[in-house]
CSV table of C-alpha atoms in Angstrom, one decimal:
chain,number,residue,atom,x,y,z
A,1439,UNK,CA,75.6,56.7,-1.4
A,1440,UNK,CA,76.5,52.9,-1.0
A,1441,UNK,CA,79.6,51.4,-1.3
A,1442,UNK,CA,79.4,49.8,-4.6
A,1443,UNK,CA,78.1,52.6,-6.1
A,1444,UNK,CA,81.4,54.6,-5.0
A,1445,UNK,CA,83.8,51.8,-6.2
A,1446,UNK,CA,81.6,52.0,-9.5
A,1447,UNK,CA,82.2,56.1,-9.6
A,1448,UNK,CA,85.6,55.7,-8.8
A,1449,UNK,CA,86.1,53.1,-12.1
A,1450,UNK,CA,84.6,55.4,-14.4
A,1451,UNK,CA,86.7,58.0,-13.2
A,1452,UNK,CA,89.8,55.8,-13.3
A,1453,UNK,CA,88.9,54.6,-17.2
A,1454,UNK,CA,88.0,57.8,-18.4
A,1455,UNK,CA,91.5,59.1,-17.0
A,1456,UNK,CA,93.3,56.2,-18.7
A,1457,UNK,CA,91.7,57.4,-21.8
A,1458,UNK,CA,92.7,60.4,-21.8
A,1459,UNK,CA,96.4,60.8,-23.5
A,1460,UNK,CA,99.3,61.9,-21.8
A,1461,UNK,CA,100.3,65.4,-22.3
A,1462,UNK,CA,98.7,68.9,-21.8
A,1463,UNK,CA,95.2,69.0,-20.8
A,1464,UNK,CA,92.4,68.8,-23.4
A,1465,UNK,CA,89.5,70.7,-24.3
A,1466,UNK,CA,88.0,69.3,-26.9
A,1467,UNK,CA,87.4,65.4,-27.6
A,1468,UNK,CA,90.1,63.4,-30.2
A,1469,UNK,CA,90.5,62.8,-32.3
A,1470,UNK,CA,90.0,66.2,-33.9
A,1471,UNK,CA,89.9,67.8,-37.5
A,1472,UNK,CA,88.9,71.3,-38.4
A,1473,UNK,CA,89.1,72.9,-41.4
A,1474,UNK,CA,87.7,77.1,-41.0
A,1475,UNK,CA,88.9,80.8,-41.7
A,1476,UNK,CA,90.5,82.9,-39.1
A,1477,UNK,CA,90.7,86.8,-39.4
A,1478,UNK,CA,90.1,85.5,-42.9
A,1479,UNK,CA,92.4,83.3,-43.6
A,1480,UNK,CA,91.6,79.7,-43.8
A,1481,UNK,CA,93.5,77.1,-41.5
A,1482,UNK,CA,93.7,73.1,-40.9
A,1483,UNK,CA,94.4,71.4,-37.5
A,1484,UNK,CA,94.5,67.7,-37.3
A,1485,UNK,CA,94.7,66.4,-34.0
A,1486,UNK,CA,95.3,62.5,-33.3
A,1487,UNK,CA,93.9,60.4,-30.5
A,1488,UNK,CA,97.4,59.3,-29.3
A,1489,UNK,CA,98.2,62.9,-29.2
A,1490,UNK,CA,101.6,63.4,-27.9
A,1491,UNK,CA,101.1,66.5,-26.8
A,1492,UNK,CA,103.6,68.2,-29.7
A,1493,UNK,CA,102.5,70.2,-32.5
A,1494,UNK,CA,104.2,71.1,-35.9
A,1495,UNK,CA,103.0,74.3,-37.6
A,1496,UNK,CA,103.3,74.1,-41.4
A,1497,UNK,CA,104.5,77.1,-43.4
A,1498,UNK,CA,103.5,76.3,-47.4
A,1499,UNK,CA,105.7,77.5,-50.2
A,1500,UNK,CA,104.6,79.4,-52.9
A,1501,UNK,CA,101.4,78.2,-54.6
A,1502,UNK,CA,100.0,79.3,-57.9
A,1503,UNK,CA,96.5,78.2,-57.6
A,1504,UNK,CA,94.1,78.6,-55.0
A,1505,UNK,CA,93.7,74.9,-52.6
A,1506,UNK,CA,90.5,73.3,-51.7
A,1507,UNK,CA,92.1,73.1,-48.0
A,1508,UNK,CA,95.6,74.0,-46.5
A,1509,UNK,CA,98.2,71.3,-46.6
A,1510,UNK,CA,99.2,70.0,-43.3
A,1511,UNK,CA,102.7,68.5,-44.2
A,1512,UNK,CA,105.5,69.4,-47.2
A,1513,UNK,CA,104.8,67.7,-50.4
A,1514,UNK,CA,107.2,65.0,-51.0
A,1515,UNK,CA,108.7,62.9,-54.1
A,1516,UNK,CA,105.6,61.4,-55.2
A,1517,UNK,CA,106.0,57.1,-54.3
A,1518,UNK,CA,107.5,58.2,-51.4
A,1519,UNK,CA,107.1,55.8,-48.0
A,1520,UNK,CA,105.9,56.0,-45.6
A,1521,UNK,CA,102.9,58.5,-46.4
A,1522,UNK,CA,104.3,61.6,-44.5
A,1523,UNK,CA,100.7,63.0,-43.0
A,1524,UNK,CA,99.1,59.5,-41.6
A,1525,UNK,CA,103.2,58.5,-40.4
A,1526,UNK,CA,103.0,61.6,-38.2
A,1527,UNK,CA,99.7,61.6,-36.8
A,1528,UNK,CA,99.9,57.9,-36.5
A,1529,UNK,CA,102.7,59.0,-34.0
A,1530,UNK,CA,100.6,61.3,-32.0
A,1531,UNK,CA,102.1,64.7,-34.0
A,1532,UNK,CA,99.2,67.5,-33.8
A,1533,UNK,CA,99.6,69.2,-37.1
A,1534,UNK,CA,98.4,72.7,-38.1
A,1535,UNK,CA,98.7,75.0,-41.4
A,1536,UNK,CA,97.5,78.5,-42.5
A,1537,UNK,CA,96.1,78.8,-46.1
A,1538,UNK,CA,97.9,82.4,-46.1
A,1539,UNK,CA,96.3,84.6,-48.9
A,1540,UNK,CA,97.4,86.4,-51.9
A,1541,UNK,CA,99.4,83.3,-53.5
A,1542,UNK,CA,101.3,83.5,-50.0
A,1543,UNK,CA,104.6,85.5,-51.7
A,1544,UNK,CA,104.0,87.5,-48.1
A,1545,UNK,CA,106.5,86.7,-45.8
A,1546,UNK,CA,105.0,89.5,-43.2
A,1547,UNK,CA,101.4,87.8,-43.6
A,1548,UNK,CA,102.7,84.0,-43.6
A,1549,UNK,CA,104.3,85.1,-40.1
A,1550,UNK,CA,101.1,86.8,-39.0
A,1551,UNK,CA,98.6,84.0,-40.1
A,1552,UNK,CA,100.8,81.2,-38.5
A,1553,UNK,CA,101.4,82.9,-34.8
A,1554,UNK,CA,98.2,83.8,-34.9
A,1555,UNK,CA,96.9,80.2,-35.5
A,1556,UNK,CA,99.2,78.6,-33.2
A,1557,UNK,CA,97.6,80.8,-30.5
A,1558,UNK,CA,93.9,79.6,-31.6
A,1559,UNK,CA,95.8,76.1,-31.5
A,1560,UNK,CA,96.4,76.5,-27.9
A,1561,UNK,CA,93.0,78.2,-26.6
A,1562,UNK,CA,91.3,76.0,-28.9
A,1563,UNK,CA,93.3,72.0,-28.2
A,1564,UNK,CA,95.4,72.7,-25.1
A,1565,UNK,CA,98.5,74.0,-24.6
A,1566,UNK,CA,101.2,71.9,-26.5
A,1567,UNK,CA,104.2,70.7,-24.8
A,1568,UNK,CA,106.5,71.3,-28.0
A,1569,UNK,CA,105.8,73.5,-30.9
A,1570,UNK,CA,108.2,73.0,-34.0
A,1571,UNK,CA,108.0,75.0,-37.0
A,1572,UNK,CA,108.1,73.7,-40.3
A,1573,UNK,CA,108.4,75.4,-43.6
A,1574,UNK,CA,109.0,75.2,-47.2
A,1575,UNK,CA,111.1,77.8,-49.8
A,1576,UNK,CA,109.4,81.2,-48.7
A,1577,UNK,CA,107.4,79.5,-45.9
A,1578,UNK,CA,110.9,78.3,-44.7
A,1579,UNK,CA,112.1,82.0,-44.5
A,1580,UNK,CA,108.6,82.5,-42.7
A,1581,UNK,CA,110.0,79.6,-40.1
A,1582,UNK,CA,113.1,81.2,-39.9
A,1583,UNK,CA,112.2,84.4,-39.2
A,1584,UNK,CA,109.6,83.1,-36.8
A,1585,UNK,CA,111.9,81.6,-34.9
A,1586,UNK,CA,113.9,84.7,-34.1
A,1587,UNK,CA,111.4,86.7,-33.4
A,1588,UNK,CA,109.4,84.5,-31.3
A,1589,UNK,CA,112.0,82.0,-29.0
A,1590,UNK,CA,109.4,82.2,-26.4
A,1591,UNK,CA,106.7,80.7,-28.6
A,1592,UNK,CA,108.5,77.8,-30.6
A,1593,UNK,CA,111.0,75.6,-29.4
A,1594,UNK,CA,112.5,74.9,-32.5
A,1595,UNK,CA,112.4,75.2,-36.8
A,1596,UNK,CA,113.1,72.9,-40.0
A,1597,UNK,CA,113.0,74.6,-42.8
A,1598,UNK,CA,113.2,72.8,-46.1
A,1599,UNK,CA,115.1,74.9,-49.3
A,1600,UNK,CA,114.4,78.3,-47.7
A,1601,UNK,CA,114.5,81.6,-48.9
A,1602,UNK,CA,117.3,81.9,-46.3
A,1603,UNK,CA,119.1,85.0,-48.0
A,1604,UNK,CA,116.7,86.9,-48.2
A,1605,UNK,CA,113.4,88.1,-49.9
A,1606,UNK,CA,115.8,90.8,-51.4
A,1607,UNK,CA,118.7,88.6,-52.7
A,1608,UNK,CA,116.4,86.5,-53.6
A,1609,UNK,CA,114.5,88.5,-55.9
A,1610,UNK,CA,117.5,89.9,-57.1
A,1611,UNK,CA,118.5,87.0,-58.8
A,1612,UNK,CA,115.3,87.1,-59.9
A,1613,UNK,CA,116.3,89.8,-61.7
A,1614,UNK,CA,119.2,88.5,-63.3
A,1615,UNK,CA,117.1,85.9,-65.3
A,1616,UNK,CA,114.6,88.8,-66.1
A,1617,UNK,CA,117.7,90.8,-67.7
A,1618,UNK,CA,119.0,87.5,-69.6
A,1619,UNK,CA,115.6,86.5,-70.6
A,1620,UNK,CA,115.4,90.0,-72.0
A,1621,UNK,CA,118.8,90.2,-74.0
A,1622,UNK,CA,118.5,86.5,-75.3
A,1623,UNK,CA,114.6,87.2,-76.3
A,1624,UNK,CA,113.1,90.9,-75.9
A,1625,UNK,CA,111.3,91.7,-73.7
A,1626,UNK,CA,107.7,92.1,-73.8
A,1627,UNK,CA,107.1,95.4,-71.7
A,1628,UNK,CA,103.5,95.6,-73.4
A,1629,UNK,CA,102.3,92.8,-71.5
A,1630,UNK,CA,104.7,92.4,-68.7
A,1631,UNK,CA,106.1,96.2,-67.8
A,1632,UNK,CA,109.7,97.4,-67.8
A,1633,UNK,CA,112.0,95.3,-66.5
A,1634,UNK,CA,113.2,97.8,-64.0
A,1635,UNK,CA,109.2,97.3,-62.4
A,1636,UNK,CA,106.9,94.5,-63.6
A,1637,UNK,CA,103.1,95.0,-63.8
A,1638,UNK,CA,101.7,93.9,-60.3
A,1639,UNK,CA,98.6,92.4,-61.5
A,1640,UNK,CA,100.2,90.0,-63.9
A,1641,UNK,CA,98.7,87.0,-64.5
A,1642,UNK,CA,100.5,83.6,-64.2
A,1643,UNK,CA,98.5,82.1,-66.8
A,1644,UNK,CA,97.3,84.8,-69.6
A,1645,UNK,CA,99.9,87.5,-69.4
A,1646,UNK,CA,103.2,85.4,-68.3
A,1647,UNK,CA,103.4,81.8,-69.4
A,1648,UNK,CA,101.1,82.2,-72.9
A,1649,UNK,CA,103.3,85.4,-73.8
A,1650,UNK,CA,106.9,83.8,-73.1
A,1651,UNK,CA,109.0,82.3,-75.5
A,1652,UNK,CA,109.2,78.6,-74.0
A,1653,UNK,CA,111.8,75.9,-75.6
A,1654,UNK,CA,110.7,74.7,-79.1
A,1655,UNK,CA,110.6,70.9,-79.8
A,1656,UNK,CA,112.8,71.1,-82.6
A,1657,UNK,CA,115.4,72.9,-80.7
A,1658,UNK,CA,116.0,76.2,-82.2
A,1659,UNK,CA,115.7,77.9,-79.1
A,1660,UNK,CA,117.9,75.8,-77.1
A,1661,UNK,CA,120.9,78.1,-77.0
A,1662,UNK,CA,119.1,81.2,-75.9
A,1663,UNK,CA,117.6,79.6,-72.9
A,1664,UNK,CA,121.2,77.4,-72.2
A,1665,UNK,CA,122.6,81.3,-71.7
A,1666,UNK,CA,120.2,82.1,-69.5
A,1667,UNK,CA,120.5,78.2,-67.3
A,1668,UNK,CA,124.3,79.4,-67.1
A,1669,UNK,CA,124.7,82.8,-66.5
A,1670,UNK,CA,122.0,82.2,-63.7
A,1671,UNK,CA,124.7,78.8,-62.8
A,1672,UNK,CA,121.7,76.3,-62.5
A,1673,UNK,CA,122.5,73.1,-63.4
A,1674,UNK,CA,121.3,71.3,-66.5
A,1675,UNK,CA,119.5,68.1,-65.1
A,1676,UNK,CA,117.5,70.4,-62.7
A,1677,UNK,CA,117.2,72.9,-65.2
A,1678,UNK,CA,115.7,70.6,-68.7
A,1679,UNK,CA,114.2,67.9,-66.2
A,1680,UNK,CA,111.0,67.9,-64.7
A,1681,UNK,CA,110.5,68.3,-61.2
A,1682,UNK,CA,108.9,65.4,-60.0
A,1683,UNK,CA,107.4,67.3,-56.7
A,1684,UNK,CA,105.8,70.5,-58.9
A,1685,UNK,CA,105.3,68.2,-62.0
A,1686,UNK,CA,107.1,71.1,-64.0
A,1687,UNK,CA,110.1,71.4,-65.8
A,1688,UNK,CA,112.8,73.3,-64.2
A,1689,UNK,CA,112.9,76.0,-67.0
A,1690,UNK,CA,109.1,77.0,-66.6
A,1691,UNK,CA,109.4,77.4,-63.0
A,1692,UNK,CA,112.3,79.9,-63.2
A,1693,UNK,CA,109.8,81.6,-65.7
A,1694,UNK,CA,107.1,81.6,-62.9
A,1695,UNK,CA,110.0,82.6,-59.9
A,1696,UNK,CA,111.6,85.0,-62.0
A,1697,UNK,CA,108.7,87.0,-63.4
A,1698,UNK,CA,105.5,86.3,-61.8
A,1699,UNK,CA,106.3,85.5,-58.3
A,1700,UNK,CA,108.6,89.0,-58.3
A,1701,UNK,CA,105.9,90.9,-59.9
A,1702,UNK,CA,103.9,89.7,-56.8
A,1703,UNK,CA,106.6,90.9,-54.3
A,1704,UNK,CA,106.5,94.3,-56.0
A,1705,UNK,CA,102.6,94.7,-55.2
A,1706,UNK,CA,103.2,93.9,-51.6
A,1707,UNK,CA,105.6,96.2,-51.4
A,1708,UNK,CA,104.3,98.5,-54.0
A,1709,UNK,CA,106.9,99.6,-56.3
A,1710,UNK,CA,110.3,98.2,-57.7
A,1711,UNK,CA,112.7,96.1,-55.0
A,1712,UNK,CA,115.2,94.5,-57.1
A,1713,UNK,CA,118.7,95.8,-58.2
A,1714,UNK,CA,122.0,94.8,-60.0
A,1715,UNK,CA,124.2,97.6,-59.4
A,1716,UNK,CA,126.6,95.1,-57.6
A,1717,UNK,CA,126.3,92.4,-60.0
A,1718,UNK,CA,128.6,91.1,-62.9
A,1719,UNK,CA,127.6,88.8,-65.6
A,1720,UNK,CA,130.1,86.5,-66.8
A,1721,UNK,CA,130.7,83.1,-68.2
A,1722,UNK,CA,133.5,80.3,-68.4
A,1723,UNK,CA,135.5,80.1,-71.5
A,1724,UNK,CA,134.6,76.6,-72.1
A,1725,UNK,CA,130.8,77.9,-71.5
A,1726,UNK,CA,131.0,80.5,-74.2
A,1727,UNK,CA,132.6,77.5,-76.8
A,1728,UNK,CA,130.3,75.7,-75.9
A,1729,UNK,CA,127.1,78.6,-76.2
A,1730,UNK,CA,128.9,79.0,-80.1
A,1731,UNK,CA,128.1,75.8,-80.8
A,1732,UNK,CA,124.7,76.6,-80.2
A,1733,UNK,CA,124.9,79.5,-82.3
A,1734,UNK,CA,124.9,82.0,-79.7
A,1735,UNK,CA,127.2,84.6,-79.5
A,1736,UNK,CA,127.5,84.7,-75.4
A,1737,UNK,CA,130.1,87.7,-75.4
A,1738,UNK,CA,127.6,89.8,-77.3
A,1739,UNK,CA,124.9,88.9,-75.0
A,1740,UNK,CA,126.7,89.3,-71.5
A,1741,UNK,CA,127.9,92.8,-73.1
A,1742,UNK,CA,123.9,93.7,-72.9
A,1743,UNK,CA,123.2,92.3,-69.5
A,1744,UNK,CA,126.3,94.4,-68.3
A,1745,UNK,CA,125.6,97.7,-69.6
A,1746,UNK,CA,122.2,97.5,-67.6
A,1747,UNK,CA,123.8,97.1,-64.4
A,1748,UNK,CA,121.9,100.1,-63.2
A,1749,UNK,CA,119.0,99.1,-61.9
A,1750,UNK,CA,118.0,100.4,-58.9
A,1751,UNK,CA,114.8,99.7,-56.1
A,1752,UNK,CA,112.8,102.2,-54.8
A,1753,UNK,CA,114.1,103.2,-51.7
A,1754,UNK,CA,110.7,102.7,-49.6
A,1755,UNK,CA,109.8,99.1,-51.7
A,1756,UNK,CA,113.3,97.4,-50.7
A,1757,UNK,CA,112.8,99.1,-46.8
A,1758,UNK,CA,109.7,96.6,-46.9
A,1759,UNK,CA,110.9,93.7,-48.2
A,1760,UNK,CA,114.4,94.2,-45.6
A,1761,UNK,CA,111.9,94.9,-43.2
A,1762,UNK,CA,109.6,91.8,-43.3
A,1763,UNK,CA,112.0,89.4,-45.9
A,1764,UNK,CA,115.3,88.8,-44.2
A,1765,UNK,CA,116.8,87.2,-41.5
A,1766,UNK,CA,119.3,88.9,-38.7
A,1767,UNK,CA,121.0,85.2,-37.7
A,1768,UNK,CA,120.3,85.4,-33.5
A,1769,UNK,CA,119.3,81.9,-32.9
A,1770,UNK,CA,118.2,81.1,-29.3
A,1771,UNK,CA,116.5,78.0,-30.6
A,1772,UNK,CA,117.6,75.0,-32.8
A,1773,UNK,CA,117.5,75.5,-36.3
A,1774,UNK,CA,118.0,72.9,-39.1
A,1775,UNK,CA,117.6,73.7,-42.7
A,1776,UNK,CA,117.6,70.7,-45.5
A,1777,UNK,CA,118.7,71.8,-48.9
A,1778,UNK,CA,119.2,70.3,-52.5
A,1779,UNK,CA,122.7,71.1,-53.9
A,1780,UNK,CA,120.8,71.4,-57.7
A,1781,UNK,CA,118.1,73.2,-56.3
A,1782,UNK,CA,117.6,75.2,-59.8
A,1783,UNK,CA,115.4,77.8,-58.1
A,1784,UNK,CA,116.2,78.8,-54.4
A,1785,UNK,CA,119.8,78.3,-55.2
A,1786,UNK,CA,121.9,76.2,-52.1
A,1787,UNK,CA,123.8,79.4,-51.7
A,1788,UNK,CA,121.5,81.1,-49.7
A,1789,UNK,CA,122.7,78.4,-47.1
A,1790,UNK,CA,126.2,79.9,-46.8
A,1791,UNK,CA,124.6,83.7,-46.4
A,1792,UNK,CA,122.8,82.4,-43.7
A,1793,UNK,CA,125.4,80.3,-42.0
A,1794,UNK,CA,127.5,83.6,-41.9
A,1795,UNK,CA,125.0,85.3,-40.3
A,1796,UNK,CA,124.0,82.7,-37.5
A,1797,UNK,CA,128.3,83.0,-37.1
A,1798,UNK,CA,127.7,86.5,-36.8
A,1799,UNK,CA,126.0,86.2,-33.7
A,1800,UNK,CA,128.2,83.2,-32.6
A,1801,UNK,CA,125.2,81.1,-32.3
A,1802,UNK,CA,126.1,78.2,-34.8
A,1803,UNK,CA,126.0,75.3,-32.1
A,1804,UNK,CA,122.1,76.5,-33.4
A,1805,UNK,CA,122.5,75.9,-36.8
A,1806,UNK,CA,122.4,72.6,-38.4
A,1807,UNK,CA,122.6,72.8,-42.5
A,1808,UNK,CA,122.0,69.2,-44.0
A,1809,UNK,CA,121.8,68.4,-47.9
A,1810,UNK,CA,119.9,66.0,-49.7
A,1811,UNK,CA,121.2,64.4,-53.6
A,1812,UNK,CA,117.6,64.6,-55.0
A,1813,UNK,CA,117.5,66.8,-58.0
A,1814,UNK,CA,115.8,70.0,-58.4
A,1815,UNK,CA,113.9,72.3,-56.2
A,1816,UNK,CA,112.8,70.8,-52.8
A,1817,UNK,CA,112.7,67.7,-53.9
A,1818,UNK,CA,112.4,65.5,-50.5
A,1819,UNK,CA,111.1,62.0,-49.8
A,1820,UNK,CA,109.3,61.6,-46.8
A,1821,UNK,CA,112.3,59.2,-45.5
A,1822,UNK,CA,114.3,62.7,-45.4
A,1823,UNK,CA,111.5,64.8,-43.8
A,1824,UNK,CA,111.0,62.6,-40.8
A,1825,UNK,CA,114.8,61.5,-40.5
A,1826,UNK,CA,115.5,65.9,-40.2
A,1827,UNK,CA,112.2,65.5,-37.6
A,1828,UNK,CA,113.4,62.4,-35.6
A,1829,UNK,CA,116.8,64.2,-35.4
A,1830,UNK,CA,115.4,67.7,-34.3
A,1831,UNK,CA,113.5,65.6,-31.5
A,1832,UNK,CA,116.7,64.2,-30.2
A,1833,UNK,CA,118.1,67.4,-30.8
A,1834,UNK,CA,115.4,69.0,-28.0
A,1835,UNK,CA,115.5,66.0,-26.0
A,1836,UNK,CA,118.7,65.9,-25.2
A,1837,UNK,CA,120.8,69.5,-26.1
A,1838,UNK,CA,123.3,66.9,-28.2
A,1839,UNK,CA,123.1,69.0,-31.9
A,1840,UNK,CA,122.9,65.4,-34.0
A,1841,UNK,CA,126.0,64.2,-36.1
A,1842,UNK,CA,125.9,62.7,-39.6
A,1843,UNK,CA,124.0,59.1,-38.2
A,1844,UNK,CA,121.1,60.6,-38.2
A,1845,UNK,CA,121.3,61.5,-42.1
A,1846,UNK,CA,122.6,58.1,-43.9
A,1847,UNK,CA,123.5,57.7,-46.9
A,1848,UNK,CA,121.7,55.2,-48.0
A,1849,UNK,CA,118.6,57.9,-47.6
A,1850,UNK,CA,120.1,60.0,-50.0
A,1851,UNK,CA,121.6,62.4,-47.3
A,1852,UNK,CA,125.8,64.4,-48.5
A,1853,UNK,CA,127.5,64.8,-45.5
A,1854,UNK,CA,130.2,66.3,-47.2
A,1855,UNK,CA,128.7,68.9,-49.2
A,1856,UNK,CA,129.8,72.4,-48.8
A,1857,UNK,CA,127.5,75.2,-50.1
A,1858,UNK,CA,129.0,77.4,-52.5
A,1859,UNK,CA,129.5,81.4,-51.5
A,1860,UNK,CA,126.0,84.0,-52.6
A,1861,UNK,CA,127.3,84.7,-56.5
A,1862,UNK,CA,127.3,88.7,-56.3
């Protein structure tokens, strides 16, 4: 072999290595896109050709419709720029997602599908450098959990308005709008089941939103369903607005949380996992004047809701849900959550149950809790998303938890906000 035809080996060599990005070794060529099913399930990978050799796994919340493919990022308030997706593949972010299954109210199977596919990620790609979780209401408490269980995997997760009490606290608010829905309207156990245990095959469509009474247009209704905004304490812009993320008004998607999405929980964990026996339903006296205006006697109605404070869970369906649904706290990995102080559906006090447990386990230095002003539920623009990713990286990067710079105010970010304590 000749001299020049070495020096011409060698340059090919040389470019082809310049081509190839920095980071983990590659096995397949980028940039890369695959949508297909795994053990059934189907998943999304998008891989960039400036691959920075980090990935972010996406956890969904709750959908109500089945998706042509599985979104890769959190939906954000629509006008929102930069366009989340192309911002973070445009700076070499590797993103993956699980479709889940069963309308994803799983926590156990969102867990499942996502490790599962961050393994196939990495025999698939290469092995990642970084691996952040990212999840959304009950794909947040998926990330959460996640990260507890599996330190050695991820290096870090954001979760944005999480389920962070708890699949069973959850759920059991749930309940209370089930039980003021039910003294302030009937209830329709024909169509929907007792109260105590909803039918598990309910459907969103035919048997739950065509059957409930909704608010009428000339307002005759208004008062029974302003008892049930405040004795659940949601407040009345989230409530009577519309939710520019879900394109729903905040009343209809308590309807869809509070009876169809914990009918759904019930069929995973097949039979009744809500109770009330340590709540109490009460009111503020200007509330109640103000209810009477609307020709609604509240003290009658909260006398109902009280004398059915005995509703209990099956003992095995609430081991399930406290089996696969909540979170101990132990942190050995950096944790940020991003919350809405008038989220009107995964209420911001599910921040201060967590917070007390992460304290539990003196591991708060793990734990940063940062609020956004935009109203309703997870309501984010993706100006917030990558300011809570930019200041996770940092986080990593340097072992400095960030302060309040990274979260101006100017970018809608309440650096003073204080969550209120869990309401039972």
């Amino acid at each position: 072999m000749g001299l020049k035809t070495i020096l011409a080996a060698v340059t090919v060599v040389a470019a082809a290595v310049q081509a190839q990005p920095p980071g983990p070794a590659l096995r397949v060529p980028l940039p890369f896109d695959l949508v297909d099913i795994l053990d059934g399930v189907r998943f999304k990978i998008r891989v960039p050709r400036n691959w920075n050799g980090k990935l972010l796994v996406y956890l969904q919340g709750t959908k109500t419709a089945p998706v042509p493919e599985p979104a890769v990022v959190p939906r954000v308030l629509p006008g929102s720029q930069p366009d989340l997706e192309e911002t973070l593949l445009s700076r070499g972010y590797a993103l993956a997602a699980s479709d889940f299954g069963n309308m994803d109210m799983q926590v156990k199977e969102a867990v499942e599908d996502s490790l599962a596919l961050t393994s196939y990620f990495r025999g698939l790609v290469g092995d990642p450098t970084r691996v952040i979780l990212w999840g959304t209401t009950l794909g947040g408490l998926a990330a959460l959990k996640m990260i507890e269980d599996y330190p050695r995997v991820f290096d870090a997760a954001i979760a944005t308005c999480p389920w962070a009490a708890g699949v069973p606290r959850v759920m059991d608010r749930q309940l209370d709008f089930g039980l003021a829905y039910a003294v302030a309207f009937g209830w329709p156990a024909d169509r929907w089941g007792p109260l105590e245990q909803l039918r598990p095959d309910l459907n969103l469509q035919t048997d739950v939103l065509s059957v409930a009474q909704v608010p009428k247009e000339d307002g005759s209704n208004r008062g029974a369903w302003e008892f049930i905004r405040l004795v659940r304490g949601i407040p009345s812009e989230a409530f009577w607005g519309t939710n520019p993320v879900y394109n729903a008004p905040g009343w209809r998607i308590n309807l869809v949380i509070g009876i169809w999405a914990r009918a759904v929980n019930e069929g995973f964990a097949a039979g009744p996992i809500t109770q009330n026996l340590d709540h109490r339903y009460t009111l503020k006296p200007e509330e109640k004047t103000y209810l009477a205006g609307l020709g609604v006697n509240a003290d009658e109605l909260l006398a109902k809701m009280n004398a059915r404070r005995n509703i209990m869970a099956a003992p095995h369906a609430r081991d399930y849900v406290e089996r696969f649904g909540t979170l101990r706290g132990l942190l050995r990995r950096p944790v940020l959550t991003l919350h809405n102080p008038t989220d009107n559906v995964v209420e911001v006090a599910n921040e201060s149950v967590y917070r007390a447990q992460v304290e539990g386990w003196g591991c708060q230095d793990r734990l940063l809790q940062v609020y956004v002003n935009n109203v309703g539920h997870n309501v984010q623009t993706s100006a917030q998303l990558l300011a809570t990713l930019e200041a996770m990286e940092s986080w990593l990067d340097t072992g400095k938890r960030p302060d309040a710079s990274f979260f101006p105010e100017d970018k809608g970010f309440d650096n003073k906000f204080v969550p209120p304590p869990w309401p039972h």
